[in-house]
Amino acid sequence: MTYPTLCSVCNGMESVSASCPSCQGSALDQGKLSDYYGPYSPYRSMDDLKLTNGYADMEQQQCVHYGYCPQCDTAFPFAVQEQALGDGLS
């Protein structure tokens, strides 16, 4: 049985820390990368966005976030593993 998944970071259940790929400094999570695609992207279906964003996030059950490093002014995508709702989160 396949359970629906959710991003515990987007839903405020966990915080995330990311390292900058350029300087290895502490980077800031700026939310879902898909929210930056266009003015209506935050309102589109997540599954629809995952099918068209060019990442393997749908198959790997990941939520791609937008990271920003204030030390070196670098922006980059990083993946957060989603959790199945049937894994004790329901």
PDB file of N, CA, C and O in Angstrom, residues 7-81:
ATOM      1  N   CYS A   7       5.717  16.985   3.419  1.00  0.00           N
ATOM      2  CA  CYS A   7       7.001  17.555   3.818  1.00  0.00           C
ATOM      3  C   CYS A   7       6.846  18.094   5.239  1.00  0.00           C
ATOM      4  O   CYS A   7       6.066  19.019   5.477  1.00  0.00           O
ATOM      5  N   SER A   8       7.574  17.500   6.163  1.00  0.00           N
ATOM      6  CA  SER A   8       7.457  17.928   7.562  1.00  0.00           C
ATOM      7  C   SER A   8       8.037  19.322   7.785  1.00  0.00           C
ATOM      8  O   SER A   8       7.671  20.000   8.740  1.00  0.00           O
ATOM      9  N   VAL A   9       8.913  19.783   6.894  1.00  0.00           N
ATOM     10  CA  VAL A   9       9.470  21.136   7.005  1.00  0.00           C
ATOM     11  C   VAL A   9       8.409  22.154   6.560  1.00  0.00           C
ATOM     12  O   VAL A   9       8.149  23.141   7.252  1.00  0.00           O
ATOM     13  N   CYS A  10       7.788  21.919   5.407  1.00  0.00           N
ATOM     14  CA  CYS A  10       6.748  22.822   4.915  1.00  0.00           C
ATOM     15  C   CYS A  10       5.559  22.903   5.872  1.00  0.00           C
ATOM     16  O   CYS A  10       4.906  23.940   5.968  1.00  0.00           O
ATOM     17  N   ASN A  11       5.301  21.811   6.575  1.00  0.00           N
ATOM     18  CA  ASN A  11       4.165  21.765   7.490  1.00  0.00           C
ATOM     19  C   ASN A  11       4.531  22.159   8.917  1.00  0.00           C
ATOM     20  O   ASN A  11       3.727  21.990   9.833  1.00  0.00           O
ATOM     21  N   GLY A  12       5.743  22.678   9.125  1.00  0.00           N
ATOM     22  CA  GLY A  12       6.145  23.212  10.423  1.00  0.00           C
ATOM     23  C   GLY A  12       6.399  22.178  11.494  1.00  0.00           C
ATOM     24  O   GLY A  12       6.463  22.515  12.675  1.00  0.00           O
ATOM     25  N   MET A  13       6.574  20.916  11.120  1.00  0.00           N
ATOM     26  CA  MET A  13       6.799  19.862  12.102  1.00  0.00           C
ATOM     27  C   MET A  13       8.276  19.691  12.431  1.00  0.00           C
ATOM     28  O   MET A  13       8.624  19.142  13.468  1.00  0.00           O
ATOM     29  N   GLU A  14       9.144  20.126  11.518  1.00  0.00           N
ATOM     30  CA  GLU A  14      10.593  20.034  11.703  1.00  0.00           C
ATOM     31  C   GLU A  14      11.247  21.260  11.080  1.00  0.00           C
ATOM     32  O   GLU A  14      10.673  21.912  10.216  1.00  0.00           O
ATOM     33  N   SER A  15      12.439  21.532  11.527  1.00  0.00           N
ATOM     34  CA  SER A  15      13.239  22.562  10.865  1.00  0.00           C
ATOM     35  C   SER A  15      14.332  21.845  10.076  1.00  0.00           C
ATOM     36  O   SER A  15      14.601  20.666  10.296  1.00  0.00           O
ATOM     37  N   VAL A  16      14.937  22.554   9.162  1.00  0.00           N
ATOM     38  CA  VAL A  16      15.961  21.950   8.322  1.00  0.00           C
ATOM     39  C   VAL A  16      17.187  22.843   8.316  1.00  0.00           C
ATOM     40  O   VAL A  16      17.083  24.065   8.442  1.00  0.00           O
ATOM     41  N   SER A  17      18.341  22.222   8.221  1.00  0.00           N
ATOM     42  CA  SER A  17      19.563  22.994   8.056  1.00  0.00           C
ATOM     43  C   SER A  17      20.230  22.513   6.778  1.00  0.00           C
ATOM     44  O   SER A  17      20.277  21.313   6.509  1.00  0.00           O
ATOM     45  N   ALA A  18      20.696  23.449   6.002  1.00  0.00           N
ATOM     46  CA  ALA A  18      21.352  23.121   4.731  1.00  0.00           C
ATOM     47  C   ALA A  18      22.724  23.768   4.704  1.00  0.00           C
ATOM     48  O   ALA A  18      22.926  24.850   5.267  1.00  0.00           O
ATOM     49  N   SER A  19      23.643  23.108   4.057  1.00  0.00           N
ATOM     50  CA  SER A  19      24.996  23.651   3.876  1.00  0.00           C
ATOM     51  C   SER A  19      25.124  24.170   2.458  1.00  0.00           C
ATOM     52  O   SER A  19      24.670  23.533   1.503  1.00  0.00           O
ATOM     53  N   CYS A  20      25.759  25.293   2.316  1.00  0.00           N
ATOM     54  CA  CYS A  20      25.976  25.902   1.013  1.00  0.00           C
ATOM     55  C   CYS A  20      26.940  25.030   0.196  1.00  0.00           C
ATOM     56  O   CYS A  20      28.010  24.661   0.696  1.00  0.00           O
ATOM     57  N   PRO A  21      26.586  24.703  -1.041  1.00  0.00           N
ATOM     58  CA  PRO A  21      27.488  23.898  -1.859  1.00  0.00           C
ATOM     59  C   PRO A  21      28.736  24.659  -2.314  1.00  0.00           C
ATOM     60  O   PRO A  21      29.731  24.048  -2.690  1.00  0.00           O
ATOM     61  N   SER A  22      28.722  25.987  -2.228  1.00  0.00           N
ATOM     62  CA  SER A  22      29.874  26.790  -2.657  1.00  0.00           C
ATOM     63  C   SER A  22      30.892  27.007  -1.551  1.00  0.00           C
ATOM     64  O   SER A  22      32.085  26.806  -1.743  1.00  0.00           O
ATOM     65  N   CYS A  23      30.403  27.422  -0.359  1.00  0.00           N
ATOM     66  CA  CYS A  23      31.335  27.764   0.728  1.00  0.00           C
ATOM     67  C   CYS A  23      31.179  26.876   1.962  1.00  0.00           C
ATOM     68  O   CYS A  23      31.886  27.057   2.940  1.00  0.00           O
ATOM     69  N   GLN A  24      30.229  25.950   1.947  1.00  0.00           N
ATOM     70  CA  GLN A  24      29.918  25.045   3.052  1.00  0.00           C
ATOM     71  C   GLN A  24      29.423  25.775   4.302  1.00  0.00           C
ATOM     72  O   GLN A  24      29.390  25.209   5.392  1.00  0.00           O
ATOM     73  N   GLY A  25      29.049  27.033   4.152  1.00  0.00           N
ATOM     74  CA  GLY A  25      28.490  27.791   5.265  1.00  0.00           C
ATOM     75  C   GLY A  25      27.055  27.384   5.540  1.00  0.00           C
ATOM     76  O   GLY A  25      26.441  26.627   4.780  1.00  0.00           O
ATOM     77  N   SER A  26      26.512  27.901   6.611  1.00  0.00           N
ATOM     78  CA  SER A  26      25.131  27.616   6.976  1.00  0.00           C
ATOM     79  C   SER A  26      24.195  28.420   6.076  1.00  0.00           C
ATOM     80  O   SER A  26      24.298  29.639   5.984  1.00  0.00           O
ATOM     81  N   ALA A  27      23.290  27.707   5.416  1.00  0.00           N
ATOM     82  CA  ALA A  27      22.366  28.348   4.490  1.00  0.00           C
ATOM     83  C   ALA A  27      20.970  28.437   5.096  1.00  0.00           C
ATOM     84  O   ALA A  27      20.642  27.713   6.039  1.00  0.00           O
ATOM     85  N   LEU A  28      20.162  29.294   4.541  1.00  0.00           N
ATOM     86  CA  LEU A  28      18.792  29.509   5.007  1.00  0.00           C
ATOM     87  C   LEU A  28      17.811  28.800   4.087  1.00  0.00           C
ATOM     88  O   LEU A  28      17.969  28.822   2.867  1.00  0.00           O
ATOM     89  N   ASP A  29      16.785  28.209   4.673  1.00  0.00           N
ATOM     90  CA  ASP A  29      15.707  27.604   3.892  1.00  0.00           C
ATOM     91  C   ASP A  29      14.733  28.716   3.528  1.00  0.00           C
ATOM     92  O   ASP A  29      14.203  29.401   4.397  1.00  0.00           O
ATOM     93  N   GLN A  30      14.483  28.875   2.237  1.00  0.00           N
ATOM     94  CA  GLN A  30      13.560  29.903   1.763  1.00  0.00           C
ATOM     95  C   GLN A  30      12.220  29.327   1.317  1.00  0.00           C
ATOM     96  O   GLN A  30      11.438  30.006   0.667  1.00  0.00           O
ATOM     97  N   GLY A  31      11.961  28.070   1.652  1.00  0.00           N
ATOM     98  CA  GLY A  31      10.684  27.440   1.313  1.00  0.00           C
ATOM     99  C   GLY A  31      10.777  26.579   0.070  1.00  0.00           C
ATOM    100  O   GLY A  31      11.851  26.304  -0.450  1.00  0.00           O
ATOM    101  N   LYS A  32       9.615  26.142  -0.402  1.00  0.00           N
ATOM    102  CA  LYS A  32       9.559  25.263  -1.567  1.00  0.00           C
ATOM    103  C   LYS A  32      10.059  25.999  -2.807  1.00  0.00           C
ATOM    104  O   LYS A  32       9.655  27.127  -3.074  1.00  0.00           O
ATOM    105  N   LEU A  33      10.908  25.340  -3.550  1.00  0.00           N
ATOM    106  CA  LEU A  33      11.415  25.910  -4.794  1.00  0.00           C
ATOM    107  C   LEU A  33      10.269  26.207  -5.760  1.00  0.00           C
ATOM    108  O   LEU A  33      10.272  27.227  -6.443  1.00  0.00           O
ATOM    109  N   SER A  34       9.267  25.347  -5.781  1.00  0.00           N
ATOM    110  CA  SER A  34       8.154  25.521  -6.715  1.00  0.00           C
ATOM    111  C   SER A  34       7.363  26.802  -6.464  1.00  0.00           C
ATOM    112  O   SER A  34       6.708  27.317  -7.374  1.00  0.00           O
ATOM    113  N   ASP A  35       7.420  27.352  -5.264  1.00  0.00           N
ATOM    114  CA  ASP A  35       6.726  28.614  -4.981  1.00  0.00           C
ATOM    115  C   ASP A  35       7.333  29.783  -5.762  1.00  0.00           C
ATOM    116  O   ASP A  35       6.699  30.832  -5.890  1.00  0.00           O
ATOM    117  N   TYR A  36       8.528  29.615  -6.276  1.00  0.00           N
ATOM    118  CA  TYR A  36       9.223  30.678  -7.001  1.00  0.00           C
ATOM    119  C   TYR A  36       9.069  30.561  -8.517  1.00  0.00           C
ATOM    120  O   TYR A  36       9.617  31.373  -9.255  1.00  0.00           O
ATOM    121  N   TYR A  37       8.349  29.557  -9.003  1.00  0.00           N
ATOM    122  CA  TYR A  37       8.215  29.348 -10.445  1.00  0.00           C
ATOM    123  C   TYR A  37       7.392  30.439 -11.127  1.00  0.00           C
ATOM    124  O   TYR A  37       7.624  30.745 -12.274  1.00  0.00           O
ATOM    125  N   GLY A  38       6.410  30.976 -10.468  1.00  0.00           N
ATOM    126  CA  GLY A  38       5.559  32.007 -11.062  1.00  0.00           C
ATOM    127  C   GLY A  38       4.493  32.435 -10.080  1.00  0.00           C
ATOM    128  O   GLY A  38       4.373  31.868  -8.990  1.00  0.00           O
ATOM    129  N   PRO A  39       3.682  33.434 -10.443  1.00  0.00           N
ATOM    130  CA  PRO A  39       2.719  33.992  -9.492  1.00  0.00           C
ATOM    131  C   PRO A  39       1.634  33.013  -9.038  1.00  0.00           C
ATOM    132  O   PRO A  39       1.099  33.164  -7.950  1.00  0.00           O
ATOM    133  N   TYR A  40       1.325  32.004  -9.836  1.00  0.00           N
ATOM    134  CA  TYR A  40       0.275  31.061  -9.459  1.00  0.00           C
ATOM    135  C   TYR A  40       0.819  29.711  -9.006  1.00  0.00           C
ATOM    136  O   TYR A  40       0.053  28.834  -8.647  1.00  0.00           O
ATOM    137  N   SER A  41       2.124  29.540  -9.021  1.00  0.00           N
ATOM    138  CA  SER A  41       2.688  28.237  -8.668  1.00  0.00           C
ATOM    139  C   SER A  41       2.369  27.783  -7.245  1.00  0.00           C
ATOM    140  O   SER A  41       2.184  26.583  -7.027  1.00  0.00           O
ATOM    141  N   PRO A  42       2.270  28.679  -6.242  1.00  0.00           N
ATOM    142  CA  PRO A  42       1.910  28.181  -4.902  1.00  0.00           C
ATOM    143  C   PRO A  42       0.510  27.572  -4.843  1.00  0.00           C
ATOM    144  O   PRO A  42       0.177  26.868  -3.905  1.00  0.00           O
ATOM    145  N   TYR A  43      -0.309  27.838  -5.870  1.00  0.00           N
ATOM    146  CA  TYR A  43      -1.691  27.355  -5.872  1.00  0.00           C
ATOM    147  C   TYR A  43      -1.887  26.135  -6.766  1.00  0.00           C
ATOM    148  O   TYR A  43      -2.970  25.581  -6.813  1.00  0.00           O
ATOM    149  N   ARG A  44      -0.832  25.713  -7.471  1.00  0.00           N
ATOM    150  CA  ARG A  44      -0.919  24.531  -8.332  1.00  0.00           C
ATOM    151  C   ARG A  44      -0.763  23.266  -7.496  1.00  0.00           C
ATOM    152  O   ARG A  44      -0.154  23.273  -6.424  1.00  0.00           O
ATOM    153  N   SER A  45      -1.274  22.184  -8.000  1.00  0.00           N
ATOM    154  CA  SER A  45      -1.156  20.884  -7.345  1.00  0.00           C
ATOM    155  C   SER A  45       0.314  20.490  -7.230  1.00  0.00           C
ATOM    156  O   SER A  45       1.085  20.634  -8.185  1.00  0.00           O
ATOM    157  N   MET A  46       0.707  19.990  -6.056  1.00  0.00           N
ATOM    158  CA  MET A  46       2.097  19.573  -5.857  1.00  0.00           C
ATOM    159  C   MET A  46       2.485  18.452  -6.814  1.00  0.00           C
ATOM    160  O   MET A  46       3.586  18.432  -7.340  1.00  0.00           O
ATOM    161  N   ASP A  47       1.594  17.514  -7.045  1.00  0.00           N
ATOM    162  CA  ASP A  47       1.902  16.420  -7.966  1.00  0.00           C
ATOM    163  C   ASP A  47       2.111  16.941  -9.380  1.00  0.00           C
ATOM    164  O   ASP A  47       2.999  16.481 -10.091  1.00  0.00           O
ATOM    165  N   ASP A  48       1.318  17.906  -9.801  1.00  0.00           N
ATOM    166  CA  ASP A  48       1.488  18.506 -11.124  1.00  0.00           C
ATOM    167  C   ASP A  48       2.839  19.202 -11.228  1.00  0.00           C
ATOM    168  O   ASP A  48       3.560  19.045 -12.218  1.00  0.00           O
ATOM    169  N   LEU A  49       3.213  19.946 -10.219  1.00  0.00           N
ATOM    170  CA  LEU A  49       4.504  20.632 -10.214  1.00  0.00           C
ATOM    171  C   LEU A  49       5.659  19.631 -10.231  1.00  0.00           C
ATOM    172  O   LEU A  49       6.655  19.832 -10.921  1.00  0.00           O
ATOM    173  N   LYS A  50       5.525  18.551  -9.478  1.00  0.00           N
ATOM    174  CA  LYS A  50       6.591  17.552  -9.416  1.00  0.00           C
ATOM    175  C   LYS A  50       6.790  16.828 -10.747  1.00  0.00           C
ATOM    176  O   LYS A  50       7.879  16.383 -11.056  1.00  0.00           O
ATOM    177  N   LEU A  51       5.735  16.725 -11.530  1.00  0.00           N
ATOM    178  CA  LEU A  51       5.847  16.066 -12.825  1.00  0.00           C
ATOM    179  C   LEU A  51       6.531  16.936 -13.871  1.00  0.00           C
ATOM    180  O   LEU A  51       7.024  16.430 -14.876  1.00  0.00           O
ATOM    181  N   THR A  52       6.584  18.232 -13.637  1.00  0.00           N
ATOM    182  CA  THR A  52       7.087  19.155 -14.663  1.00  0.00           C
ATOM    183  C   THR A  52       8.293  19.980 -14.233  1.00  0.00           C
ATOM    184  O   THR A  52       8.729  20.847 -14.981  1.00  0.00           O
ATOM    185  N   ASN A  53       8.866  19.714 -13.050  1.00  0.00           N
ATOM    186  CA  ASN A  53       9.929  20.595 -12.561  1.00  0.00           C
ATOM    187  C   ASN A  53      11.347  20.157 -12.921  1.00  0.00           C
ATOM    188  O   ASN A  53      12.310  20.853 -12.625  1.00  0.00           O
ATOM    189  N   GLY A  54      11.513  18.978 -13.530  1.00  0.00           N
ATOM    190  CA  GLY A  54      12.841  18.535 -13.940  1.00  0.00           C
ATOM    191  C   GLY A  54      13.644  17.818 -12.860  1.00  0.00           C
ATOM    192  O   GLY A  54      14.786  17.447 -13.100  1.00  0.00           O
ATOM    193  N   TYR A  55      13.073  17.619 -11.686  1.00  0.00           N
ATOM    194  CA  TYR A  55      13.738  16.893 -10.601  1.00  0.00           C
ATOM    195  C   TYR A  55      13.079  15.515 -10.444  1.00  0.00           C
ATOM    196  O   TYR A  55      11.942  15.320 -10.849  1.00  0.00           O
ATOM    197  N   ALA A  56      13.774  14.597  -9.824  1.00  0.00           N
ATOM    198  CA  ALA A  56      13.232  13.254  -9.578  1.00  0.00           C
ATOM    199  C   ALA A  56      12.493  13.200  -8.242  1.00  0.00           C
ATOM    200  O   ALA A  56      12.423  12.158  -7.607  1.00  0.00           O
ATOM    201  N   ASP A  57      11.922  14.312  -7.810  1.00  0.00           N
ATOM    202  CA  ASP A  57      11.293  14.395  -6.492  1.00  0.00           C
ATOM    203  C   ASP A  57      10.013  13.578  -6.374  1.00  0.00           C
ATOM    204  O   ASP A  57       9.696  13.093  -5.297  1.00  0.00           O
ATOM    205  N   MET A  58       9.290  13.394  -7.456  1.00  0.00           N
ATOM    206  CA  MET A  58       8.057  12.604  -7.400  1.00  0.00           C
ATOM    207  C   MET A  58       8.397  11.141  -7.101  1.00  0.00           C
ATOM    208  O   MET A  58       7.819  10.546  -6.203  1.00  0.00           O
ATOM    209  N   GLU A  59       9.364  10.594  -7.831  1.00  0.00           N
ATOM    210  CA  GLU A  59       9.738   9.191  -7.640  1.00  0.00           C
ATOM    211  C   GLU A  59      10.410   8.960  -6.291  1.00  0.00           C
ATOM    212  O   GLU A  59      10.236   7.926  -5.663  1.00  0.00           O
ATOM    213  N   GLN A  60      11.198   9.920  -5.844  1.00  0.00           N
ATOM    214  CA  GLN A  60      11.957   9.760  -4.606  1.00  0.00           C
ATOM    215  C   GLN A  60      11.236  10.308  -3.380  1.00  0.00           C
ATOM    216  O   GLN A  60      11.789  10.319  -2.286  1.00  0.00           O
ATOM    217  N   GLN A  61      10.011  10.786  -3.565  1.00  0.00           N
ATOM    218  CA  GLN A  61       9.185  11.355  -2.493  1.00  0.00           C
ATOM    219  C   GLN A  61       9.954  12.412  -1.713  1.00  0.00           C
ATOM    220  O   GLN A  61      10.151  12.327  -0.505  1.00  0.00           O
ATOM    221  N   GLN A  62      10.386  13.428  -2.447  1.00  0.00           N
ATOM    222  CA  GLN A  62      11.126  14.535  -1.855  1.00  0.00           C
ATOM    223  C   GLN A  62      10.412  15.853  -2.132  1.00  0.00           C
ATOM    224  O   GLN A  62       9.661  15.976  -3.093  1.00  0.00           O
ATOM    225  N   CYS A  63      10.691  16.815  -1.299  1.00  0.00           N
ATOM    226  CA  CYS A  63      10.212  18.181  -1.490  1.00  0.00           C
ATOM    227  C   CYS A  63      11.455  19.033  -1.752  1.00  0.00           C
ATOM    228  O   CYS A  63      12.349  19.102  -0.903  1.00  0.00           O
ATOM    229  N   VAL A  64      11.522  19.660  -2.919  1.00  0.00           N
ATOM    230  CA  VAL A  64      12.693  20.450  -3.266  1.00  0.00           C
ATOM    231  C   VAL A  64      12.518  21.865  -2.710  1.00  0.00           C
ATOM    232  O   VAL A  64      11.536  22.541  -3.010  1.00  0.00           O
ATOM    233  N   HIS A  65      13.466  22.273  -1.888  1.00  0.00           N
ATOM    234  CA  HIS A  65      13.447  23.599  -1.266  1.00  0.00           C
ATOM    235  C   HIS A  65      14.484  24.515  -1.901  1.00  0.00           C
ATOM    236  O   HIS A  65      15.414  24.060  -2.562  1.00  0.00           O
ATOM    237  N   TYR A  66      14.309  25.796  -1.669  1.00  0.00           N
ATOM    238  CA  TYR A  66      15.203  26.834  -2.167  1.00  0.00           C
ATOM    239  C   TYR A  66      16.095  27.266  -1.015  1.00  0.00           C
ATOM    240  O   TYR A  66      15.601  27.717   0.021  1.00  0.00           O
ATOM    241  N   GLY A  67      17.392  27.089  -1.170  1.00  0.00           N
ATOM    242  CA  GLY A  67      18.342  27.489  -0.140  1.00  0.00           C
ATOM    243  C   GLY A  67      19.068  28.753  -0.543  1.00  0.00           C
ATOM    244  O   GLY A  67      19.301  29.002  -1.719  1.00  0.00           O
ATOM    245  N   TYR A  68      19.419  29.555   0.438  1.00  0.00           N
ATOM    246  CA  TYR A  68      20.171  30.789   0.192  1.00  0.00           C
ATOM    247  C   TYR A  68      21.275  30.917   1.237  1.00  0.00           C
ATOM    248  O   TYR A  68      21.034  30.779   2.434  1.00  0.00           O
ATOM    249  N   CYS A  69      22.481  31.198   0.758  1.00  0.00           N
ATOM    250  CA  CYS A  69      23.627  31.388   1.644  1.00  0.00           C
ATOM    251  C   CYS A  69      23.959  32.881   1.706  1.00  0.00           C
ATOM    252  O   CYS A  69      24.391  33.467   0.704  1.00  0.00           O
ATOM    253  N   PRO A  70      23.767  33.521   2.858  1.00  0.00           N
ATOM    254  CA  PRO A  70      24.077  34.940   2.980  1.00  0.00           C
ATOM    255  C   PRO A  70      25.586  35.228   3.009  1.00  0.00           C
ATOM    256  O   PRO A  70      26.002  36.341   2.721  1.00  0.00           O
ATOM    257  N   GLN A  71      26.395  34.211   3.313  1.00  0.00           N
ATOM    258  CA  GLN A  71      27.845  34.425   3.368  1.00  0.00           C
ATOM    259  C   GLN A  71      28.434  34.666   1.980  1.00  0.00           C
ATOM    260  O   GLN A  71      29.307  35.509   1.807  1.00  0.00           O
ATOM    261  N   CYS A  72      27.981  33.892   0.991  1.00  0.00           N
ATOM    262  CA  CYS A  72      28.552  34.026  -0.352  1.00  0.00           C
ATOM    263  C   CYS A  72      27.516  34.376  -1.418  1.00  0.00           C
ATOM    264  O   CYS A  72      27.809  34.362  -2.608  1.00  0.00           O
ATOM    265  N   ASP A  73      26.298  34.676  -0.995  1.00  0.00           N
ATOM    266  CA  ASP A  73      25.217  35.107  -1.898  1.00  0.00           C
ATOM    267  C   ASP A  73      24.899  34.055  -2.959  1.00  0.00           C
ATOM    268  O   ASP A  73      24.714  34.358  -4.131  1.00  0.00           O
ATOM    269  N   THR A  74      24.829  32.795  -2.534  1.00  0.00           N
ATOM    270  CA  THR A  74      24.533  31.694  -3.446  1.00  0.00           C
ATOM    271  C   THR A  74      23.140  31.146  -3.163  1.00  0.00           C
ATOM    272  O   THR A  74      22.775  30.943  -2.014  1.00  0.00           O
ATOM    273  N   ALA A  75      22.375  30.919  -4.228  1.00  0.00           N
ATOM    274  CA  ALA A  75      21.060  30.281  -4.129  1.00  0.00           C
ATOM    275  C   ALA A  75      21.168  28.904  -4.769  1.00  0.00           C
ATOM    276  O   ALA A  75      21.862  28.728  -5.771  1.00  0.00           O
ATOM    277  N   PHE A  76      20.488  27.924  -4.181  1.00  0.00           N
ATOM    278  CA  PHE A  76      20.592  26.554  -4.676  1.00  0.00           C
ATOM    279  C   PHE A  76      19.381  25.739  -4.223  1.00  0.00           C
ATOM    280  O   PHE A  76      18.767  26.034  -3.206  1.00  0.00           O
ATOM    281  N   PRO A  77      19.029  24.706  -5.000  1.00  0.00           N
ATOM    282  CA  PRO A  77      17.962  23.798  -4.571  1.00  0.00           C
ATOM    283  C   PRO A  77      18.533  22.686  -3.690  1.00  0.00           C
ATOM    284  O   PRO A  77      19.691  22.289  -3.847  1.00  0.00           O
ATOM    285  N   PHE A  78      17.727  22.210  -2.744  1.00  0.00           N
ATOM    286  CA  PHE A  78      18.097  21.030  -1.963  1.00  0.00           C
ATOM    287  C   PHE A  78      16.825  20.250  -1.620  1.00  0.00           C
ATOM    288  O   PHE A  78      15.739  20.819  -1.551  1.00  0.00           O
ATOM    289  N   ALA A  79      16.975  18.950  -1.463  1.00  0.00           N
ATOM    290  CA  ALA A  79      15.827  18.077  -1.254  1.00  0.00           C
ATOM    291  C   ALA A  79      15.616  17.753   0.220  1.00  0.00           C
ATOM    292  O   ALA A  79      16.566  17.543   0.957  1.00  0.00           O
ATOM    293  N   VAL A  80      14.354  17.713   0.598  1.00  0.00           N
ATOM    294  CA  VAL A  80      13.929  17.281   1.935  1.00  0.00           C
ATOM    295  C   VAL A  80      13.110  16.012   1.730  1.00  0.00           C
ATOM    296  O   VAL A  80      12.181  15.999   0.911  1.00  0.00           O
ATOM    297  N   GLN A  81      13.451  14.962   2.441  1.00  0.00           N
ATOM    298  CA  GLN A  81      12.721  13.705   2.309  1.00  0.00           C
ATOM    299  C   GLN A  81      11.326  13.833   2.920  1.00  0.00           C
ATOM    300  O   GLN A  81      11.175  14.269   4.055  1.00  0.00           O
TER     301      GLN A  81
END
